[in-house]
XYZ file of C-alpha atoms in Angstrom:
580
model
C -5.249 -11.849 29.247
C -8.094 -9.869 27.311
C -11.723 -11.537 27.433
C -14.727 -10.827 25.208
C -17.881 -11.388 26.889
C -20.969 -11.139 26.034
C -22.496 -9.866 22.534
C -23.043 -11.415 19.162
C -20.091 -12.963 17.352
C -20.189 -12.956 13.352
C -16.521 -14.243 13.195
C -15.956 -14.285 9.073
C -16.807 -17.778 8.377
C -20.825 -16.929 6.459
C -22.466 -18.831 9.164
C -25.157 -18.370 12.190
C -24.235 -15.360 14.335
C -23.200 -17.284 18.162
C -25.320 -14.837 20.655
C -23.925 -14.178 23.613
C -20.403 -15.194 22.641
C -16.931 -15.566 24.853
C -13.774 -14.990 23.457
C -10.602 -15.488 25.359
C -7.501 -13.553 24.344
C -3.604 -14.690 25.544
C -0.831 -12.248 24.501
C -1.694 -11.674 20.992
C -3.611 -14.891 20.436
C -6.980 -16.135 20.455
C -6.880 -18.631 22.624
C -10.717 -20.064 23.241
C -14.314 -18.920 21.561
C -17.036 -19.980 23.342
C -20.308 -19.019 24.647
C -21.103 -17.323 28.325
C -20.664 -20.144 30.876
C -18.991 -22.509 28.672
C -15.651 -21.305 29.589
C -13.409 -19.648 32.178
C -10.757 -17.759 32.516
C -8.706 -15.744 35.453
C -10.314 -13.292 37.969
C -7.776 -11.328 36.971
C -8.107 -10.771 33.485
C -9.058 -7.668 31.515
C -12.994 -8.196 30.792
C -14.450 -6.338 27.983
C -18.376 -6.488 28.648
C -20.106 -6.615 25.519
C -23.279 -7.715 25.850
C -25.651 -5.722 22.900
C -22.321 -5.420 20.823
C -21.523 -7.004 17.904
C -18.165 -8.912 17.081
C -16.569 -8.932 13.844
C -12.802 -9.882 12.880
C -10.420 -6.685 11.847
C -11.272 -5.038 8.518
C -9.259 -5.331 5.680
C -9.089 -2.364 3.084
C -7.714 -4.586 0.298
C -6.509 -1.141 -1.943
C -4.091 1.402 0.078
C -1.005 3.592 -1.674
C 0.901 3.435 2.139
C 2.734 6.180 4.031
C 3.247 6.086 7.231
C 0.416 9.016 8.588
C -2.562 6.502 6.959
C -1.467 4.297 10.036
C -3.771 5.866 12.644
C -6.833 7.120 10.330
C -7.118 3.134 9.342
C -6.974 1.816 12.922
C -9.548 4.269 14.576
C -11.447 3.696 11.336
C -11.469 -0.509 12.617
C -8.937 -1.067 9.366
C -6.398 -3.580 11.924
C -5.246 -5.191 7.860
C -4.138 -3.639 4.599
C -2.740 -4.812 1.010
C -0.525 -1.949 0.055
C -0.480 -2.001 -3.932
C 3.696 -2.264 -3.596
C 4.437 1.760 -3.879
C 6.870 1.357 -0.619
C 9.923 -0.468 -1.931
C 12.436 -1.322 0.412
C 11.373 0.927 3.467
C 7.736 -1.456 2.907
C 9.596 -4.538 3.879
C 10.847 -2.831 7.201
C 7.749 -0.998 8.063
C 5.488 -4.477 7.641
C 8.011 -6.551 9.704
C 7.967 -3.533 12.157
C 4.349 -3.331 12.923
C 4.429 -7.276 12.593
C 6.575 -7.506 15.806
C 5.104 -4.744 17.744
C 7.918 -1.892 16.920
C 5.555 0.429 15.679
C 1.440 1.119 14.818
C -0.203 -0.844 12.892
C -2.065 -1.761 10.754
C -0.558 -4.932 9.376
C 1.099 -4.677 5.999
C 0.641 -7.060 3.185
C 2.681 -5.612 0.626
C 3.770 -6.133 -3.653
C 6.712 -3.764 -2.428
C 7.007 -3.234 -6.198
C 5.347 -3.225 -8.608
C 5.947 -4.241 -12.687
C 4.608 -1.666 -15.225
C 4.939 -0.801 -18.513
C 6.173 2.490 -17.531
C 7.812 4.229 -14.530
C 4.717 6.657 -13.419
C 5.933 9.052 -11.453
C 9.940 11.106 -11.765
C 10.063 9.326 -8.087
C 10.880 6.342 -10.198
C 13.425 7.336 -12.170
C 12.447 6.560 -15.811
C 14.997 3.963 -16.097
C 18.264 5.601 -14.746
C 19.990 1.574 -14.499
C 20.573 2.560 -11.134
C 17.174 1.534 -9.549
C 17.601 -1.246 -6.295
C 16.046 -4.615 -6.825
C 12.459 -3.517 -4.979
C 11.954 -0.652 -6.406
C 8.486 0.139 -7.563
C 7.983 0.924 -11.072
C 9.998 -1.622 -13.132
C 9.865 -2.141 -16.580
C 10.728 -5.317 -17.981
C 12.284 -5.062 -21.752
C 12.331 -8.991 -22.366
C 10.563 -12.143 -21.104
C 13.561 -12.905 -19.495
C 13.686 -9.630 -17.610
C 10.641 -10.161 -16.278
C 11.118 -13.379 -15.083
C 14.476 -11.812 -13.614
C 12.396 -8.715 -12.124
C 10.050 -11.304 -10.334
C 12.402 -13.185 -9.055
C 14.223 -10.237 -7.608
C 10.701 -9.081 -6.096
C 10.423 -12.364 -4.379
C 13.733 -12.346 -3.250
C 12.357 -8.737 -0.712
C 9.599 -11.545 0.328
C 6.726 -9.792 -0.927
C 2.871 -11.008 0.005
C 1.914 -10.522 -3.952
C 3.574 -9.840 -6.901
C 1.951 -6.613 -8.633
C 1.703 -5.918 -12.093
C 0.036 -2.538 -13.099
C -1.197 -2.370 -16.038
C -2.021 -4.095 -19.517
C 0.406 -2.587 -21.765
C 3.167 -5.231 -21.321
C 3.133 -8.278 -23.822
C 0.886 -11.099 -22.572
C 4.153 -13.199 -22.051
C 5.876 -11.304 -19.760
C 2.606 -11.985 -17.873
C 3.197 -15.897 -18.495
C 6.710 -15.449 -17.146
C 5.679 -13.325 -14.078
C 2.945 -15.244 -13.327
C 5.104 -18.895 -13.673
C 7.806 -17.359 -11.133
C 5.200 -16.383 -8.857
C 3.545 -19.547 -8.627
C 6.986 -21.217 -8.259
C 7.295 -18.700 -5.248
C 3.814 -19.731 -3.857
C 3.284 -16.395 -4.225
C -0.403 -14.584 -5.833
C -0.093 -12.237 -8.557
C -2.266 -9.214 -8.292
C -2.897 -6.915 -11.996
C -4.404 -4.734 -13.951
C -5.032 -6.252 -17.104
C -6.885 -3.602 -18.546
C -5.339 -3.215 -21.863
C -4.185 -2.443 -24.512
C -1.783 -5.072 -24.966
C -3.854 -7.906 -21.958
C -6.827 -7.965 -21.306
C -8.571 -9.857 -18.370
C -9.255 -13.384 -20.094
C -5.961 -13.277 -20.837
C -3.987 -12.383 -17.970
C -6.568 -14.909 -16.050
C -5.294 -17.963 -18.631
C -2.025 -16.729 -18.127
C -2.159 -17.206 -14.214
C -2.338 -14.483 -12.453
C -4.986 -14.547 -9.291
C -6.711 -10.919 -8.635
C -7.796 -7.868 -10.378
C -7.360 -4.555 -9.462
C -9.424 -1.466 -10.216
C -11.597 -4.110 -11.903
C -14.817 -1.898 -11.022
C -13.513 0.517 -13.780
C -11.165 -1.807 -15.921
C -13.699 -4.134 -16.597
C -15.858 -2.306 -18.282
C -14.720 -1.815 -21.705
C -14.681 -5.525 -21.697
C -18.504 -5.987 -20.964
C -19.795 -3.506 -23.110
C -21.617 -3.930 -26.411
C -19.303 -1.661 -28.340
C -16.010 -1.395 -27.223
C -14.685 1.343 -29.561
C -16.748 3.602 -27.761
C -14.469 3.794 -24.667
C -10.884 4.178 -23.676
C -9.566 3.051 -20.867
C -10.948 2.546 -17.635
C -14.194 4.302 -18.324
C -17.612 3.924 -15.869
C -19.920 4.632 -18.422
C -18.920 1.400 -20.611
C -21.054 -0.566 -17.913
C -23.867 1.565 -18.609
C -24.085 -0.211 -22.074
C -23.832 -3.366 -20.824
C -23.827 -7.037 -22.725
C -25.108 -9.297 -20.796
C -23.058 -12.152 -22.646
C -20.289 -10.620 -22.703
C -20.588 -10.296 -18.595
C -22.052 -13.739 -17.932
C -18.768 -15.289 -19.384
C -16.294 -13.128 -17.695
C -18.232 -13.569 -14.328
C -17.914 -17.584 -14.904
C -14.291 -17.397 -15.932
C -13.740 -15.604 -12.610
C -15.840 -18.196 -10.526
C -13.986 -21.062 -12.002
C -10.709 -19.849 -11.917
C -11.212 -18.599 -8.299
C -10.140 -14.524 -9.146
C -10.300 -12.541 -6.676
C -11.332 -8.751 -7.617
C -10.886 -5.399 -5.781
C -13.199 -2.967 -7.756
C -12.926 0.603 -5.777
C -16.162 1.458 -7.029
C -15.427 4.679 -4.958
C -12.894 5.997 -6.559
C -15.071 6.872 -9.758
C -18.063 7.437 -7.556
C -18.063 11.117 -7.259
C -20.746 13.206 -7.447
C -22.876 9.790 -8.335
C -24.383 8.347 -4.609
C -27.124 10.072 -3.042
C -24.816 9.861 0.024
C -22.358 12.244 -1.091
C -22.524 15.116 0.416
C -22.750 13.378 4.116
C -19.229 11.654 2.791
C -17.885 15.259 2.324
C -19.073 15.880 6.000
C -17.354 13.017 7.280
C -14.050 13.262 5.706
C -14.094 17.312 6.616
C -14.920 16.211 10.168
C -11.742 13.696 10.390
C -9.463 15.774 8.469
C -10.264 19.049 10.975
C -9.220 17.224 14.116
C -6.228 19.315 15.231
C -3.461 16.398 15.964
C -4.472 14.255 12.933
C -3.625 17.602 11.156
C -0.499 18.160 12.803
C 1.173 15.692 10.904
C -1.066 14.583 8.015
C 0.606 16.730 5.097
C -1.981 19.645 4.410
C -1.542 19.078 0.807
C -3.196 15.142 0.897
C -5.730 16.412 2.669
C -6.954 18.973 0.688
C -5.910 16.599 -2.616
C -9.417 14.490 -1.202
C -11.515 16.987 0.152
C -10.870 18.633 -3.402
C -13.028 15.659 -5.169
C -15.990 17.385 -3.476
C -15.893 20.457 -5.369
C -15.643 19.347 -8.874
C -18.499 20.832 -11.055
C -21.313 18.999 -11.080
C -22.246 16.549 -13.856
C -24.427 16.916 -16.556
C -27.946 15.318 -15.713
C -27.708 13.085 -18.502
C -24.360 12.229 -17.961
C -24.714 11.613 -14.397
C -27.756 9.467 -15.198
C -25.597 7.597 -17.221
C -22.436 6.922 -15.162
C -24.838 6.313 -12.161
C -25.817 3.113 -14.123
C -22.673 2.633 -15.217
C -21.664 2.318 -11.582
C -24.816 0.276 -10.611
C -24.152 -2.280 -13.302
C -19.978 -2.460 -12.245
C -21.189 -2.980 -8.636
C -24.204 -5.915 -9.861
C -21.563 -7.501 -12.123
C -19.132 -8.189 -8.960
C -22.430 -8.855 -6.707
C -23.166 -11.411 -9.680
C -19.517 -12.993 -9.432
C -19.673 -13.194 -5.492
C -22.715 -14.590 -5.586
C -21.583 -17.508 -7.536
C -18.726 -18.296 -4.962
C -16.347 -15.568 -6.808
C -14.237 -13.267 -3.874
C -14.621 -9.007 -3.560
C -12.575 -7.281 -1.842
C -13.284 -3.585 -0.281
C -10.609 -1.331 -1.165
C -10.481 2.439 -0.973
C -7.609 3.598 -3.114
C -6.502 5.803 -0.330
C -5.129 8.758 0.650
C -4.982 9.025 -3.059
C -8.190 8.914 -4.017
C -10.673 8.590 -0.943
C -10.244 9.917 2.554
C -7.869 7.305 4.512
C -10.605 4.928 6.831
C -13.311 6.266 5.634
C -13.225 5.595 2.218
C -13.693 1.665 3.298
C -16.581 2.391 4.669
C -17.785 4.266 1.806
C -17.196 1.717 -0.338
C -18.754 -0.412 2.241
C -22.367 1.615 1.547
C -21.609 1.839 -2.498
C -21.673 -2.146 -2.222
C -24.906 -2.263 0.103
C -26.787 -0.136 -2.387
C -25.571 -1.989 -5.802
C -27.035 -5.267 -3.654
C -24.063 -6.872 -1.653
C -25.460 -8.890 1.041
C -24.190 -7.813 4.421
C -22.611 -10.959 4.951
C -20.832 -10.928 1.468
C -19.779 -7.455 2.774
C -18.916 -8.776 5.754
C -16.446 -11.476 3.954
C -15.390 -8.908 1.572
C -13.726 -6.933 4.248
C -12.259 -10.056 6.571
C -12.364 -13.544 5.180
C -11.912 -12.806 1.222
C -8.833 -10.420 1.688
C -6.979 -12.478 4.101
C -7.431 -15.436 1.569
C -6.274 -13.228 -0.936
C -3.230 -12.472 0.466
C -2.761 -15.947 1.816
C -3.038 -15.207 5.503
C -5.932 -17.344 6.395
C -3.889 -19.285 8.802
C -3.451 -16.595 11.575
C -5.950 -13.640 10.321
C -9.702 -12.386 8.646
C -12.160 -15.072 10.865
C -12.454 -14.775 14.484
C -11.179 -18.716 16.042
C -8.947 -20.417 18.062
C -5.286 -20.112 17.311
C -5.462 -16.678 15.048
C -3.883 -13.354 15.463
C -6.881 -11.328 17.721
C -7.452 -8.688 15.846
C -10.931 -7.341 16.501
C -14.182 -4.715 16.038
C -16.959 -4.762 18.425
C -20.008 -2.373 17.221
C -22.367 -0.748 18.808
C -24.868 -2.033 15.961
C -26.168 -5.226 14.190
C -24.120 -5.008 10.719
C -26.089 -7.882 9.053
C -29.286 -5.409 9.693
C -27.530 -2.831 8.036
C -23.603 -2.681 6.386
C -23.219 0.789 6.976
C -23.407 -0.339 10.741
C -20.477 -1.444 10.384
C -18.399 1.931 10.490
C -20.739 2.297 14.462
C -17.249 1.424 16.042
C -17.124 0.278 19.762
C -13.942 -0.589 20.081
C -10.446 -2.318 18.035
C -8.373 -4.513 19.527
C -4.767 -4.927 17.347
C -2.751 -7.512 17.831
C -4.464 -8.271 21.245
C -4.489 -4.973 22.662
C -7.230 -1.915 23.224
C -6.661 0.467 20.143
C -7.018 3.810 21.805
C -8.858 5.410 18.967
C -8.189 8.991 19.527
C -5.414 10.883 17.120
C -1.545 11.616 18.703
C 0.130 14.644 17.413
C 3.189 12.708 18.174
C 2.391 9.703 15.563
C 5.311 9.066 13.806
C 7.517 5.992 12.227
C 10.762 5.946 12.144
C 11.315 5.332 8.137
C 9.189 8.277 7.159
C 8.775 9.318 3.993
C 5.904 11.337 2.524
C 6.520 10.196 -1.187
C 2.697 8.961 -2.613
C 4.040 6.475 -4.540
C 8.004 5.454 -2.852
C 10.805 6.053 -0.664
C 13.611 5.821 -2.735
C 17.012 4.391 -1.988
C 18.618 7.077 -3.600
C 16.222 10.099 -4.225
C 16.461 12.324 -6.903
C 18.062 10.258 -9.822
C 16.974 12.063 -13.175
C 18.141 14.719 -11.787
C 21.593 13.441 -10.680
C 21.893 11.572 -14.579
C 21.260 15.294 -15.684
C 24.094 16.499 -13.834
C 26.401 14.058 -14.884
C 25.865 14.549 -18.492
C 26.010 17.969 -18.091
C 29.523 18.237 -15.855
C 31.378 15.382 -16.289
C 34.229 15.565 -18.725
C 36.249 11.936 -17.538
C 37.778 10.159 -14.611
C 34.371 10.919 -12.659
C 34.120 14.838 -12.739
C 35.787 17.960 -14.034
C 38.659 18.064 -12.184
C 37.943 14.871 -10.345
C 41.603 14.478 -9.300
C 42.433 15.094 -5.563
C 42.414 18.991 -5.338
C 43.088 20.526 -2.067
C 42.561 24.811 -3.251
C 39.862 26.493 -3.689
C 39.044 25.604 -7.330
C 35.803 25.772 -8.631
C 34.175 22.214 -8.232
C 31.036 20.794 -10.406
C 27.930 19.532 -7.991
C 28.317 16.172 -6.830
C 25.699 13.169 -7.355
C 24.974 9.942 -5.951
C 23.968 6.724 -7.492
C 24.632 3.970 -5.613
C 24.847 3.508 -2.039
C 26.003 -0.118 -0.319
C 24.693 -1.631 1.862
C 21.883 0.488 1.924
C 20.179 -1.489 4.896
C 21.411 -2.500 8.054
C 20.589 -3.763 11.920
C 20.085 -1.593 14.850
C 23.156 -2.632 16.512
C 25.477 -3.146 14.067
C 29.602 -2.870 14.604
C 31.234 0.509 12.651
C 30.314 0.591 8.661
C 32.251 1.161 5.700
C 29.629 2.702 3.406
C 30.117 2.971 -0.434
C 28.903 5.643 -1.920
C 29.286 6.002 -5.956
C 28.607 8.574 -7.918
C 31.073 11.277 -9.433
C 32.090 14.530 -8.790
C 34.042 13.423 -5.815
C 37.103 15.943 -4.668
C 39.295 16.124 -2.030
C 37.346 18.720 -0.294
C 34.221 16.873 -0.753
C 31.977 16.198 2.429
C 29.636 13.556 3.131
C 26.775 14.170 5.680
C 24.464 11.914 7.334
C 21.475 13.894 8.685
C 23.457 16.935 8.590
C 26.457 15.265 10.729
C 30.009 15.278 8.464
C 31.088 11.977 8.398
C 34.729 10.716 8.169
C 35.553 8.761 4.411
C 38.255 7.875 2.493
C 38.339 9.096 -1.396
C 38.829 6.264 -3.834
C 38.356 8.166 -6.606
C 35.891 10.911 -8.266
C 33.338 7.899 -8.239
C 33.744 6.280 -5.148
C 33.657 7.272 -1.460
C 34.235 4.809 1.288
C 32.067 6.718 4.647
C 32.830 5.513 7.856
C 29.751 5.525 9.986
C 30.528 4.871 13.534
C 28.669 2.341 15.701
C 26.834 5.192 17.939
C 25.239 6.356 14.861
C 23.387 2.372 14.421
C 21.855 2.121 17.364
C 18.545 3.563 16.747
C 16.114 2.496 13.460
C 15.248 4.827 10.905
C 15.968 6.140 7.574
C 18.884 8.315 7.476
C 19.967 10.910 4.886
C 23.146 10.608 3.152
C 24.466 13.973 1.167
C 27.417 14.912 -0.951
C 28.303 18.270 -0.723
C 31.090 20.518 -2.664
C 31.389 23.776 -1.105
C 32.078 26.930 -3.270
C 33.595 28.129 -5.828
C 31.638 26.397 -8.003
C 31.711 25.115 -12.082
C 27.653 24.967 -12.701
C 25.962 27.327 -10.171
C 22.607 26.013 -12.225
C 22.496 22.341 -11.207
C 21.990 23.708 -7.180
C 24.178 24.987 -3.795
C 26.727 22.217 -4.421
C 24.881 19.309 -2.668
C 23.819 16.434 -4.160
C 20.585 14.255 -4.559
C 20.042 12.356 -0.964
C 20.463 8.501 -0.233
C 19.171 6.589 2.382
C 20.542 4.294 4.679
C 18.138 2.302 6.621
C 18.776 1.029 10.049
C 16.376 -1.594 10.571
C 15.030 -3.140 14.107
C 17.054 -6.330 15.202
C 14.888 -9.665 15.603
């Protein structure tokens, strides 16, 4: 048993701070709030004295691209929640169902695991190969009934929200991914910022947040449109006030939520800058965070800082720009709307402490601290329809937990003067661990394919295969010269810690009779079916642990197309998942 005693509880709900509050926490639970001799509890029980502190419920940043070394910067940072803007795919579902039961660190995931675009963005995503799996991030739907088929495929993984990002899709694929969702009781979170939808119209056509709306809104709010592309600050610098007004009340009424990341187009504008430079430097230079944060995200963010410096006139003008984004959401919070705090990060902001910059870009455009407040607990967790057990501090929810050292509704940037996080019931030790790791990996910014490396593996095909699944694809047993093998398929692709022998099915082509298959570097034993088709037999002792395991091909030499690589092919994954 954990108890809070003592110290000013603001738990989420807008109301009267309770002064000198007590808060009683069983196993993961909080299981009474009262006030200092109102209530008892065990002589034995871990006290946390916290009289002068304040109490808030676990922030939420409602933005973050997720890999696993964000986990520790967010917790130490007070971030115990996230919404992950579905870049994971299937290694997403595992990872949130992981930290959900205590397998690994938190924070708590509340993931898209996919999301729908008009394009794949990044080679990671294949550009269409026809060999993507269901949950894979970055699909394009060609019809209405696609995306309805897409959506349904998405909520099939059990995703928190369906994510569509962007506006370049016809308005009624949005209809049909927006009518599945609700039939899934499931919110839709988008980016209607153009061309093709715009935010009226994705809000008529159902969907129930924006994203990025502190840029993408813009171009919708400003007197002359033409005048801007895209998602462009300085639009809000010219702003109509019409224009805004309705937009604001279609929000209201239709209850949108929006996540703005004013910080992610922020730079070089707040007079707070250059102390945000010192405090990402400061994180990023402590020696175990940086023993397994990749050196190249790192220096990705603390490479924002040394972009030339605006023009004075044009940093006049995107300063209002930002002012008048930030007033426009104060505007629709104000009037009952929900804002969420979301950093963008690692992408874009420094992981943790972009929240809390956002945190002082809202404070200065006029945010109350208690809308702040809400925007980081309350809001989010309605948003992502987790209410029930998280973002308020009462009786019967998940006790997750900041105490600060400082009055936050005195000042919002008090809010990053940490005490102490409790996750999931337990004392966050908020130091770094060189050791931090999870076992599903990954480093990809945007997803952690099932099978990596697939343009490059459709390349190879076209390039070597000449019938019956590769040159030569018959079962050879000398030392001809063999074409590089590729992978497109592997089944089933997940399974249980604990699971009896598998028969794994790899396809692909450029399969031989000397062919070997390797998982993590270990030849397995398999059974040729033909030049497309492997059937690897992966013993019992190799299912015992969770992770994500690499799967290889590999022709040794002589070889047809020394060009296309060593003779190995593009990895798979299989993923052993933890047993429930």
């Amino acid at each position: 048993m954990l108890v809070i005693e003592g110290g000013t509880l603001i738990d989420g709900n807008g109301g009267t701070p309770v002064q000198d509050a007590l808060i009683v926490i069983q196993d993961n639970r909080i299981t009474s709030v009262t006030r200092k001799g109102q209530g008892n509890y065990p002589a034995n029980a871990q006290v946390i004295k916290a009289d002068g502190k304040f109490i808030l419920p676990g922030y939420w940043d409602a933005r973050v691209n997720f890999v696993w070394f964000v986990s520790e910067p967010l917790l130490v940072n007070g971030i115990t929640s996230i919404i992950d803007m579905a870049v994971g795919g299937e290694v997403q579902v595992v990872h949130r169902d992981a930290v959900e039961h205590g397998k690994i660190p938190g924070p708590r995931t509340f993931t898209g695991i996919g999301f729908i675009s008009s394009r794949p963005t990044t080679v990671q995503q294949f550009l269409g190969t026809g060999f993507e799996t269901p949950l894979m991030p970055g699909r394009v739907p060609k019809s209405v009934e696609d995306a309805r088929q897409i959506t349904k495929n998405l909520l099939a993984g059990k995703p928190n929200m369906i994510v569509i990002q962007d506006g370049n899709i016809p308005l009624e694929y949005y209809q049909a991914i927006a009518d599945e969702a609700r039939k899934g009781n499931t919110p839709v979170f988008a980016r209607p910022a153009g061309p093709m939808v715009d935010p009226k119209a994705a809000v008529l056509a159902g969907i129930n947040a924006i994203t990025h709306s502190g840029d993408g809104l813009g171009v919708f709010v400003t007197k002359d449109p033409s005048k801007w592309r895209g998602d462009a600050v300085e639009a809000w610098a010219d702003l109509d006030d019409a224009k805004a007004s309705e937009l604001a009340q279609l929000f209201i009424q239709r209850k949108i939520t929006l996540e703005p990341n004013f910080v992610e187009f922020a730079a070089g504008l707040s007079e707070k800058w250059a102390h945000w430079e010192l405090e990402d430097r400061k994180m990023f230079s402590d020696v175990s965070l940086r023993s397994y944060y990749p050196d190249d995200r790192i220096q990705s963010v603390i490479g924002i800082y040394t972009r030339p410096p605006l023009a004075s006139e044009v940093r006049a003008r995107m300063l209002k720009g930002l002012m008048n984004a930030v007033q426009f959401h104060q505007r629709v919070a104000q009037g009952g709307g929900r804002v969420l705090i979301g950093s963008d990060s690692p992408s874009n902001a420094a992981v943790g402490k972009g929240f809390h910059h956002e945190v002082e870009i809202m404070a200065e455009g006029g945010f109350t601290p208690m809308q702040i407040i809400q925007s980081a607990t309350k809001w989010p967790a309605e948003a992502a329809q987790a209410l029930n057990r998280l973002g308020t501090i009462e009786v019967g929810k998940l006790a997750d937990i900041v105490l600060l050292t400082q009055d936050p509704l005195q000042d919002s940037r008090n809010m990053q003067k940490i005490d102490s996080v409790i996750f999931n019931g337990k004392m966050v030790e908020r130091t770094f661990h060189s050791w931090h790791r999870t076992p599903f990996g990954g480093n990809s910014p945007n997803t952690n394919p099932v099978v990596d490396q697939l343009p490059w593996a459709v390349a190879v095909k076209q390039a070597t295969v000449t019938g019956g699944g590769g040159q030569g694809a018959g079962p050879n047993t000398g030392r001809e010269r063999l074409a590089p093998p590729g992978i497109e398929t592997i089944s089933p692709y997940i399974v249980t810690e604990g699971s009896p022998a598998l028969a794994l099915t790899l396809k692909g082509f450029n399969f031989f009779a000397r062919t070997q298959v390797f998982l993590e570097n270990i030849p397995m034993p398999y059974k040729r079916v033909s030049g497309t088709e492997l059937q690897v037999n992966i013993d019992e002792s190799y299912l015992r642990r969770p992770g994500r395991y690499q799967i290889r091909v590999y022709n040794s030499p002589p070889h047809t197309h020394p060009e296309w690589g060593n003779g190995m092919s593009n990895p798979a994954y299989l993923i052993v998942n933890y047993k429930y």
